[in-house]
Tab-separated table of C-alpha atoms in Angstrom:
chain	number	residue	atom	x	y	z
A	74	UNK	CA	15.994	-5.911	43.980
A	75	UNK	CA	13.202	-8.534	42.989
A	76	UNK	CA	9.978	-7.448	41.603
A	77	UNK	CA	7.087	-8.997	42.934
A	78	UNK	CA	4.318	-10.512	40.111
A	79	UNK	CA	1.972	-12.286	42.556
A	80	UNK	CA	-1.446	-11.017	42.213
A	81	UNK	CA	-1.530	-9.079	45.754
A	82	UNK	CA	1.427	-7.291	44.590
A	83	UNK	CA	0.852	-3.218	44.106
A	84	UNK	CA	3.360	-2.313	41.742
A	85	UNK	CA	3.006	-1.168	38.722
A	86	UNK	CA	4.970	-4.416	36.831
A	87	UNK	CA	2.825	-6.687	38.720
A	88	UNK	CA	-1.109	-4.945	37.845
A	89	UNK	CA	0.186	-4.869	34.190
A	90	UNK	CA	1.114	-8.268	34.113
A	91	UNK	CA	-2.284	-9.212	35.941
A	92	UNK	CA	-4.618	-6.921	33.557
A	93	UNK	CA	-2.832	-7.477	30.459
A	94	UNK	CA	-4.538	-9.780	27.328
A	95	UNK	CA	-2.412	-12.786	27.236
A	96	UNK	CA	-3.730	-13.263	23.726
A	97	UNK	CA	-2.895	-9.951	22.405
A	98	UNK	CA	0.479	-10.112	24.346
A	99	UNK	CA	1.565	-13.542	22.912
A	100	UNK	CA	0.915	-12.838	19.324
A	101	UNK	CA	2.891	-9.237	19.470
A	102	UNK	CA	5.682	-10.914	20.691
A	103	UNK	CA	5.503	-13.821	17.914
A	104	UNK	CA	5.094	-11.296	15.198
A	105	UNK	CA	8.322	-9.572	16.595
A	106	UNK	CA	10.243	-12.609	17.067
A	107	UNK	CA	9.293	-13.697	13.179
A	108	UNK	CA	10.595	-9.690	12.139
A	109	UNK	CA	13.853	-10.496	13.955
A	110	UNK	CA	14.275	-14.151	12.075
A	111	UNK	CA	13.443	-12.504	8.420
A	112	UNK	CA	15.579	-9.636	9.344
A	113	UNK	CA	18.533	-12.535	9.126
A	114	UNK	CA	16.732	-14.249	6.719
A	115	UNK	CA	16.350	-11.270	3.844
A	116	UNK	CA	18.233	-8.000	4.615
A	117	UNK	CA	21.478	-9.318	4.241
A	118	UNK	CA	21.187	-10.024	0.423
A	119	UNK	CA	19.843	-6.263	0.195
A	120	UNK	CA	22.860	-4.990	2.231
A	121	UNK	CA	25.213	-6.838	-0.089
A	122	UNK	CA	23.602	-5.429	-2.971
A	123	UNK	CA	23.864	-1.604	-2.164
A	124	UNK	CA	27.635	-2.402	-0.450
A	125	UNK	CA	27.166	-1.740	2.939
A	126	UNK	CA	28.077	-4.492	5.627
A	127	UNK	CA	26.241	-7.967	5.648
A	128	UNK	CA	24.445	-7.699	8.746
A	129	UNK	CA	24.025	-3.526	8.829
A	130	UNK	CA	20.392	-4.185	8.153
A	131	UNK	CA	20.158	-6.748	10.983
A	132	UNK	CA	21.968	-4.585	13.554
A	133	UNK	CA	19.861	-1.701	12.923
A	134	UNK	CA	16.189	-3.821	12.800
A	135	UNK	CA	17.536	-4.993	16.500
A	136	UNK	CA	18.321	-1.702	17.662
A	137	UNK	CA	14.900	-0.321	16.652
A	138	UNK	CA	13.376	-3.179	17.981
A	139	UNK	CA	14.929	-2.380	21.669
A	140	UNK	CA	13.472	0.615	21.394
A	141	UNK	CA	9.839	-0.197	19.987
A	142	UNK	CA	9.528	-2.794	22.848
A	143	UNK	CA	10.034	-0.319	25.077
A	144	UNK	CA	7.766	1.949	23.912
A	145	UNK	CA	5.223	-0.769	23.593
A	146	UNK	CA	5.570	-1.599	27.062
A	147	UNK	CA	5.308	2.177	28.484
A	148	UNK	CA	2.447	2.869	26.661
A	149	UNK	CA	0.444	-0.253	27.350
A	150	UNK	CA	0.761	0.727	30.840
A	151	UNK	CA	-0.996	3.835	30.935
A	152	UNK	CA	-4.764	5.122	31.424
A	153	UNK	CA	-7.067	6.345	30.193
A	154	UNK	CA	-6.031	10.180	30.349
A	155	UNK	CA	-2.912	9.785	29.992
A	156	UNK	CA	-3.930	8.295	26.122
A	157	UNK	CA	-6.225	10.502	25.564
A	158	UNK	CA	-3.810	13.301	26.140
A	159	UNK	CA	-0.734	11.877	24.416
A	160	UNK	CA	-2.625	11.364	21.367
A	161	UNK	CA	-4.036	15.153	21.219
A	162	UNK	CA	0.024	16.487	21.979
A	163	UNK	CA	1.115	13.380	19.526
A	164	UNK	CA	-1.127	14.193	16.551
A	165	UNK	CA	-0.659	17.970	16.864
A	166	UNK	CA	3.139	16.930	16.686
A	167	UNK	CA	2.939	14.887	13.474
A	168	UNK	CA	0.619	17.138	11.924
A	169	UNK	CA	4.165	19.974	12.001
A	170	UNK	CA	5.870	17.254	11.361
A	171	UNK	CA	3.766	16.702	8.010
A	172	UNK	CA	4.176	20.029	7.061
A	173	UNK	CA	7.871	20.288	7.852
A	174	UNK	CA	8.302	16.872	5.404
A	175	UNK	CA	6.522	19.000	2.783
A	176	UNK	CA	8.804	21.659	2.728
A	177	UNK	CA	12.365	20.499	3.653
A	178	UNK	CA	11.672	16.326	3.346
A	179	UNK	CA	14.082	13.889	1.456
A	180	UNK	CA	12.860	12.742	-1.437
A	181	UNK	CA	13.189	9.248	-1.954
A	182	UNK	CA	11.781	7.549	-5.220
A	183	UNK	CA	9.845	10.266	-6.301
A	184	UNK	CA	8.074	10.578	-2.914
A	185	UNK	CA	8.734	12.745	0.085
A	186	UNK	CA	7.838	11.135	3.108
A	187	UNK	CA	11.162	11.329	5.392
A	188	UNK	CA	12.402	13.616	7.550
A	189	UNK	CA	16.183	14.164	8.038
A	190	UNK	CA	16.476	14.868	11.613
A	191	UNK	CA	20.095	13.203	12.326
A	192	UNK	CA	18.117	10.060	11.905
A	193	UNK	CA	15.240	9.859	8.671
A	194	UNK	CA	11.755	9.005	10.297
A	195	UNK	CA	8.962	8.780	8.389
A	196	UNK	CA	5.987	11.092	10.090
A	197	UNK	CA	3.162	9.458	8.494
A	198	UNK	CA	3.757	6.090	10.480
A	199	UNK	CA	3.187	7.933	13.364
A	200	UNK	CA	0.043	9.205	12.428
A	201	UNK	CA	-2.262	6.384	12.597
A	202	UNK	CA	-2.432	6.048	15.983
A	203	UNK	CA	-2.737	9.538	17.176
A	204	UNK	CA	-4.949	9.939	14.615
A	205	UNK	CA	-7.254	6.914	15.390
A	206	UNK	CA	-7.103	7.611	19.396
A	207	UNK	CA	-7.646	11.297	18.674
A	208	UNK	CA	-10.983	11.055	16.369
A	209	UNK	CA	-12.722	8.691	19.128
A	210	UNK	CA	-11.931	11.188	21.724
A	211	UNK	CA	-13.812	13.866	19.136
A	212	UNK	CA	-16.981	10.898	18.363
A	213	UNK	CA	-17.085	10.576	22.354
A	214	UNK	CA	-16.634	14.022	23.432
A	215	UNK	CA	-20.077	15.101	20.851
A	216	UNK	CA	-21.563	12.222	22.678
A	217	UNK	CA	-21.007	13.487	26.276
A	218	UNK	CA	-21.880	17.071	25.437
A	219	UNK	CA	-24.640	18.272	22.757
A	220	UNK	CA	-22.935	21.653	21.889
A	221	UNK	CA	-19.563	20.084	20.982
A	222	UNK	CA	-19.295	19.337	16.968
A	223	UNK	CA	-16.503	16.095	17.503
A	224	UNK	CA	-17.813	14.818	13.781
A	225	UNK	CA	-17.528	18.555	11.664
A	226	UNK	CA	-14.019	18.564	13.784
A	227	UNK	CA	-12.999	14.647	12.621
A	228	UNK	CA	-14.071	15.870	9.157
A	229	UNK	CA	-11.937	19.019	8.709
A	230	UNK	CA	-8.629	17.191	10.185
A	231	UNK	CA	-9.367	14.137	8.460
A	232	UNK	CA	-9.803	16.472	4.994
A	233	UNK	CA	-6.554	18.126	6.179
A	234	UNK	CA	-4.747	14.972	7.295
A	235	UNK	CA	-5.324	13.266	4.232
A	236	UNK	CA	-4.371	16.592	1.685
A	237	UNK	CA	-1.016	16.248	3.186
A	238	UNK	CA	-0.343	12.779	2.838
A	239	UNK	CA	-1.567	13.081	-0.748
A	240	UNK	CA	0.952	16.286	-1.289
A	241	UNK	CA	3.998	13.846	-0.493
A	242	UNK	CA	2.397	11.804	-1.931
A	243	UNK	CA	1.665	8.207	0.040
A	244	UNK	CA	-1.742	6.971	-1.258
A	245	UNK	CA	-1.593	4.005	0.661
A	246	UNK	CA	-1.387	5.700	3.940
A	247	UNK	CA	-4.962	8.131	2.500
A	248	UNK	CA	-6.769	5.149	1.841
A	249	UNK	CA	-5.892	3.704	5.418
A	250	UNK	CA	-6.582	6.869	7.008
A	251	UNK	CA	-9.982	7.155	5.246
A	252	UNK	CA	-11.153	4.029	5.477
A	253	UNK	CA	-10.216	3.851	9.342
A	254	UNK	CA	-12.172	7.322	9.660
A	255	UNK	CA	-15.119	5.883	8.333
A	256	UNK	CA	-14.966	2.751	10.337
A	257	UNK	CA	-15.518	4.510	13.302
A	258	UNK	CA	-17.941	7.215	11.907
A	259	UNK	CA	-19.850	4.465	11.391
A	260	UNK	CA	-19.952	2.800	15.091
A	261	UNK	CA	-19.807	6.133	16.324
A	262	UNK	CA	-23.568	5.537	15.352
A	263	UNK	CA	-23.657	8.237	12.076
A	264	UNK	CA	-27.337	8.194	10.528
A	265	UNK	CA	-27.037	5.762	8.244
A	266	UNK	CA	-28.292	7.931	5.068
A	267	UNK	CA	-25.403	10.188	6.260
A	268	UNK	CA	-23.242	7.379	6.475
A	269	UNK	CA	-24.095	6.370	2.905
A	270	UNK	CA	-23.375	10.292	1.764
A	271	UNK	CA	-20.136	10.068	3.499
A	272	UNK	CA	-19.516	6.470	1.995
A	273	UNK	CA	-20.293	7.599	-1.148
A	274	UNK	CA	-17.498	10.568	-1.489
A	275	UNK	CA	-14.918	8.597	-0.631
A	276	UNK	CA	-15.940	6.118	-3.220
A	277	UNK	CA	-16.168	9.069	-5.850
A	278	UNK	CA	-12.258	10.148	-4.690
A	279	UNK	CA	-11.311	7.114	-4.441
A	280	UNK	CA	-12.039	6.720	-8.239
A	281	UNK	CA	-11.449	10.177	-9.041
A	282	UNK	CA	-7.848	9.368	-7.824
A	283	UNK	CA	-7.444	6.108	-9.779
A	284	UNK	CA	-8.227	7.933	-13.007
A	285	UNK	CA	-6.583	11.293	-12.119
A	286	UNK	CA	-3.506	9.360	-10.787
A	287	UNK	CA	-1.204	7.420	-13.438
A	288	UNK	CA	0.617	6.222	-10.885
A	289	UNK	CA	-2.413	4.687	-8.997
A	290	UNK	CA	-4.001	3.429	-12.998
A	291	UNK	CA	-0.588	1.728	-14.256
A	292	UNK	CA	-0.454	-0.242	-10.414
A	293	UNK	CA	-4.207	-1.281	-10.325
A	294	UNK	CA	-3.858	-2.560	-13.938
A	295	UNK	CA	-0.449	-4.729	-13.491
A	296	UNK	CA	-2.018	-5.935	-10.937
A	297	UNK	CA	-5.776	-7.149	-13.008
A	298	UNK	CA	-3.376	-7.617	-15.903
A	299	UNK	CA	-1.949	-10.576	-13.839
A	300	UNK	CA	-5.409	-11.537	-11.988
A	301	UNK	CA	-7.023	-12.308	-15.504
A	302	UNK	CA	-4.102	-14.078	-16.734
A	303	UNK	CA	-1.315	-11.341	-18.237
A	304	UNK	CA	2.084	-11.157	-17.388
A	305	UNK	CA	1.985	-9.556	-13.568
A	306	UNK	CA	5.217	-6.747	-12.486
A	307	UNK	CA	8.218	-8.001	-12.023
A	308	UNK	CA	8.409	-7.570	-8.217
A	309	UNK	CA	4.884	-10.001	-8.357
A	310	UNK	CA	6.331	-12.598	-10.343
A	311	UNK	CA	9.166	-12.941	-8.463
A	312	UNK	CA	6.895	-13.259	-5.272
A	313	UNK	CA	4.185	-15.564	-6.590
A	314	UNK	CA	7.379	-17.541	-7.841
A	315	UNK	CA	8.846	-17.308	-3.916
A	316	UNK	CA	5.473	-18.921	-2.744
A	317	UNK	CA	5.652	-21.941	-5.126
A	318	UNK	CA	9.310	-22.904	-4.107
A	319	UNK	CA	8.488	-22.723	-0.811
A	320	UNK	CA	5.545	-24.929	-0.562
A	321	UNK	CA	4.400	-26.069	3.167
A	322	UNK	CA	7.466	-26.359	4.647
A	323	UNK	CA	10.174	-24.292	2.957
A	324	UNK	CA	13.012	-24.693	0.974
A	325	UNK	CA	15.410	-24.207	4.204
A	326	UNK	CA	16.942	-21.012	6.292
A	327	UNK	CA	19.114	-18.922	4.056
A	328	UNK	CA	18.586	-21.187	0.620
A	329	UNK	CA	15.482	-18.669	-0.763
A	330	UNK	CA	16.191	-16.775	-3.809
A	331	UNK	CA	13.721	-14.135	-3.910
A	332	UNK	CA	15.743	-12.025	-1.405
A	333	UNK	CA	18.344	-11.622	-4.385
A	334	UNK	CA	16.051	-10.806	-6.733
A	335	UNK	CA	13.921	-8.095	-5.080
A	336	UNK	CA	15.045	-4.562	-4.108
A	337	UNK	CA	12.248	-4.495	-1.022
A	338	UNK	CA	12.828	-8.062	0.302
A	339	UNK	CA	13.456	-7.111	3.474
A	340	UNK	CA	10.780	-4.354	3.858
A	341	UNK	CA	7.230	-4.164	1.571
A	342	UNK	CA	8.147	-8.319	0.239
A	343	UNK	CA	9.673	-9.426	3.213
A	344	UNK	CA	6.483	-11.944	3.263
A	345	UNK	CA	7.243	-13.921	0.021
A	346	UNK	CA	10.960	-14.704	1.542
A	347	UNK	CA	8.888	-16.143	4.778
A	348	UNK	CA	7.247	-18.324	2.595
A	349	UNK	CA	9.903	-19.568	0.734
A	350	UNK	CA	12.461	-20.138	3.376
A	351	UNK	CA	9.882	-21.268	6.296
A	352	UNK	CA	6.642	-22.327	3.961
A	353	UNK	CA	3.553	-21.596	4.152
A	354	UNK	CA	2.456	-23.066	7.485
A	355	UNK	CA	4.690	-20.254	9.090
A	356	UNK	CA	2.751	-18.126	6.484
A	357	UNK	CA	-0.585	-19.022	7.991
A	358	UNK	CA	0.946	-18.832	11.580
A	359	UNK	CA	1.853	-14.749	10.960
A	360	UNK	CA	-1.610	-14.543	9.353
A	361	UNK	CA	-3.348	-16.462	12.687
A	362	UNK	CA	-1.324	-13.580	14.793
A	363	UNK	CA	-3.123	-10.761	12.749
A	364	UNK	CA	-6.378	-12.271	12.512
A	365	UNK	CA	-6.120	-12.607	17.106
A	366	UNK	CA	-4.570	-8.896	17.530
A	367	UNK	CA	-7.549	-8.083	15.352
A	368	UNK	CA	-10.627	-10.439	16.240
A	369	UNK	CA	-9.564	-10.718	20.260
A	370	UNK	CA	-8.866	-6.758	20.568
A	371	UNK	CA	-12.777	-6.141	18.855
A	372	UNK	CA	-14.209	-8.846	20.703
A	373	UNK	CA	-12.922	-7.068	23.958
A	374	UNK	CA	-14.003	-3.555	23.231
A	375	UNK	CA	-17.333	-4.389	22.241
A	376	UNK	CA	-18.143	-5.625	25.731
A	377	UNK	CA	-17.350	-2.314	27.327
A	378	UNK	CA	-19.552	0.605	27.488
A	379	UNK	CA	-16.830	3.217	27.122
A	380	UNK	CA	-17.114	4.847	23.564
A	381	UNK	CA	-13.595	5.876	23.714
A	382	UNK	CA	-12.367	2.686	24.491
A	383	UNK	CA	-14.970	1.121	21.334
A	384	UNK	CA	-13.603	3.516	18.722
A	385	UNK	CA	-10.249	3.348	19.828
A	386	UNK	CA	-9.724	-0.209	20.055
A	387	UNK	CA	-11.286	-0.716	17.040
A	388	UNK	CA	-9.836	2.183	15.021
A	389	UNK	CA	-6.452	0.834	16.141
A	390	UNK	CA	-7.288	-2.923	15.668
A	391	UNK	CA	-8.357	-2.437	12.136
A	392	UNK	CA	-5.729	-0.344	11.124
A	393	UNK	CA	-3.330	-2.884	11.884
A	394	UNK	CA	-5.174	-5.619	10.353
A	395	UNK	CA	-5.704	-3.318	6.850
A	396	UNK	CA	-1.995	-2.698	6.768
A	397	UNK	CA	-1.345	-6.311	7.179
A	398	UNK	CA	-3.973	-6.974	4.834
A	399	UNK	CA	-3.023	-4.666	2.080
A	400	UNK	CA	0.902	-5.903	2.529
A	401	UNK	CA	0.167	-9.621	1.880
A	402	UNK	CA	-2.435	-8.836	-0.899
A	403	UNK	CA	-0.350	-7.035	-3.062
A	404	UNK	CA	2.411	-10.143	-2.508
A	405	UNK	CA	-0.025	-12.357	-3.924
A	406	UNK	CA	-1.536	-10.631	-6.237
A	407	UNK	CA	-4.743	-9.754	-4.582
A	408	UNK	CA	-3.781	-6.449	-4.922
A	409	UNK	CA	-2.194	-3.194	-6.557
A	410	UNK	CA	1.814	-3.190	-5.183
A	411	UNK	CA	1.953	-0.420	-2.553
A	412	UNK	CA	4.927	0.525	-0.383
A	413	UNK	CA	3.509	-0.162	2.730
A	414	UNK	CA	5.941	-2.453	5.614
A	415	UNK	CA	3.838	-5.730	7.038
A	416	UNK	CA	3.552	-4.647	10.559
A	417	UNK	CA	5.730	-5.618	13.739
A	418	UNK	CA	7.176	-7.777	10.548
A	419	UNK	CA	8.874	-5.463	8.179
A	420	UNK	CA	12.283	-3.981	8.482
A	421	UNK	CA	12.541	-0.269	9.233
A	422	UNK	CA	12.751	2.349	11.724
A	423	UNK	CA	9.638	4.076	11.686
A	424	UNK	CA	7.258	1.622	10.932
A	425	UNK	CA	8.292	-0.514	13.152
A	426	UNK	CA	8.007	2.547	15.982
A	427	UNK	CA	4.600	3.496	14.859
A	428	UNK	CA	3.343	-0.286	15.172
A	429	UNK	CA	4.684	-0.155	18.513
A	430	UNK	CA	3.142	2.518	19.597
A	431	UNK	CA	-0.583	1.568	18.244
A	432	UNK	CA	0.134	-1.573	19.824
A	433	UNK	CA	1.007	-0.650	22.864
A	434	UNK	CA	-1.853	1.883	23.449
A	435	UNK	CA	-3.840	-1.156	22.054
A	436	UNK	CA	-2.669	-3.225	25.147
A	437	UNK	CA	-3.455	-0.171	27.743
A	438	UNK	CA	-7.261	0.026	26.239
A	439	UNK	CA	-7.899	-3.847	26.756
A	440	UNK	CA	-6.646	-4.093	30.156
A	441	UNK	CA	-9.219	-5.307	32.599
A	442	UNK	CA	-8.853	-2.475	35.236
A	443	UNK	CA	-7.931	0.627	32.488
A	444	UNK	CA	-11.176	1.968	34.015
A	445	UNK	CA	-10.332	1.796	37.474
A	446	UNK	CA	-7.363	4.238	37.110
A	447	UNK	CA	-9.090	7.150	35.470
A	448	UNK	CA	-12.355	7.242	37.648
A	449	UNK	CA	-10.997	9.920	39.225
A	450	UNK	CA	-10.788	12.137	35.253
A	451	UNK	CA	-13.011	10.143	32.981
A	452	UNK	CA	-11.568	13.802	30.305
């Protein structure tokens, strides 16, 4: 049976094909396509290394990536409500989840993140999202009514949210979290001399952490060591090294050597072996996809009157640029090394499910008629 797509056509294919941001829409689906390519490109040297087949890497990234499309696709055509609604059930979810990592999580490299449920997922990737959608139904809901407290709520399960992550620990994932929070505390329209009091804790944890945290210290100074001319980690070196072989165009498909040489190739340095193999105008071409998901999906929310849809879009939009951000940084030496996958890029199961699903209830929020659906239950 054919599916109609002309624009008179009623079904639901058809008005999300119509509604959906082209822009957004073609540089998802580039950023997956390039994930698929590096996945041939880098995991196979890791596979080889820890003696598992050549391609296991490349067979799972595909079957992940069935299902993340998928889920990208069902999400970004839903409304309003529906959102709103998955992302209070979702967060409560991930918030057991947390807790169940805590206590019977596998520890991997000193940190306990996964949960072995047949499959390992990693909660915390999940947790953006729900997190993000959930907090700008709080800022929106204080908004609408003057006796609900959506900021003192945001607070307390932000406080929460991040104590858990902390307790596994993933600092990374805090300092996204945080910084997302505040982002939209601070278009949520926050006073600005609370805003600064707000601003100001985080900066005091933030550097409460560094100096509390060896961990956190011995990464931020490898990583000034080698900004003011010392001898950067190894993982760094080997990357700054991938970007000079690789120079505009590449040293070929299959002929970079940084894959062999780093344990994460194929997850957190999966950008260096892009450069090397494909250069660095393919470099600048995953970077030009970032900066549109991010710059296009603001631009669009910023014209609509709907708070939810503002804090949402833009809570979601900048979490996804950070991450991307914070990946490529620490590649180049811009910033402390952090375990943290370059998004819709990066191998792996989880993270590539949790981009997924941000992106696809980033799609749903910028479609033209998202408000059109839910006039009948704006809650």
């Amino acid at each position: 049976m054919w599916v109609s797509f002309s624009r008179t056509s009623r079904n639901i294919f058809a008005n999300w094909w119509w509604t959906v941001d082209k822009w957004l829409l073609g540089a998802v689906v580039f950023l997956l396509g390039c994930g698929m390519v590096l996945s041939f490109s880098a995991s196979p040297a890791v596979a080889q290394r820890i003696n598992v087949g050549t391609y296991h890497f490349v067979y799972r990234h595909l079957f992940y990536l069935g299902i993340s499309v998928t889920v990208m696709l069902a999400f970004s055509m839903l409304g309003l409500k529906y959102i709103r609604r998955f992302a209070l059930l979702g967060y409560v979810a991930v918030l057991f989840l947390l807790i169940a990592t805590l206590l019977f999580g596998v520890e991997i490299k000193g940190a306990k993140r996964w949960l072995d449920l047949g499959v390992q997922i990693q909660p915390s990737e999940f947790l953006k999202p729900t997190f993000i959608v959930f907090t700008a139904w709080l800022f929106e809901m204080q908004r609408r009514y003057r006796n609900f407290h959506g900021v003192i709520i945001s607070i307390v399960l932000t406080g929460l949210t991040c104590f858990m992550l902390l307790r596994q620990p993933d600092y990374g994932m805090t300092f996204v979290v945080a910084v997302i929070w505040f982002v939209q505390l601070f278009l949520a329209g926050l006073p600005i001399k609370r805003l600064l009091i707000v601003g100001a804790l985080l900066v005091a944890v933030f550097v409460i952490g560094y100096f509390a945290l060896p961990h956190v210290q011995v990464r931020v100074e490898q990583m000034l060591t080698g900004v003011f001319g010392g001898e950067p980690s190894y993982q760094v070196k080997r990357s700054l090294e991938a970007f000079k072989n690789g120079g505009w165009f590449g040293v070929g498909v299959g002929e970079g050597v940084v894959k062999w040489h780093i344990p994460d190739a194929h997850t957190d340095f999966v950008f260096p072996v892009a450069a090397e193999e494909y250069g660095m105008f393919f470099c600048l071409a995953i970077v030009l996809a970032y900066a549109i998901i991010v710059v296009r999906s603001m631009w669009l929310s910023v014209r609509d009157d709907n708070m939810f849809i503002v804090l949402s879009v833009c809570g979601l939009a900048a979490s996804f640029g950070l991450q991307a951000f914070v990946n490529m940084a620490s590649t180049l030496q811009l910033g402390p090394t952090k375990g943290m996958a370059l998004p819709l890029v990066s191998y792996g199961g989880s993270s590539l499910l949790g981009a997924s699903l941000g992106i696809g209830m980033l799609l749903a929020l910028t479609r033209k008629n998202v408000h059109a659906e839910d006039k009948d239950d704006e809650a």
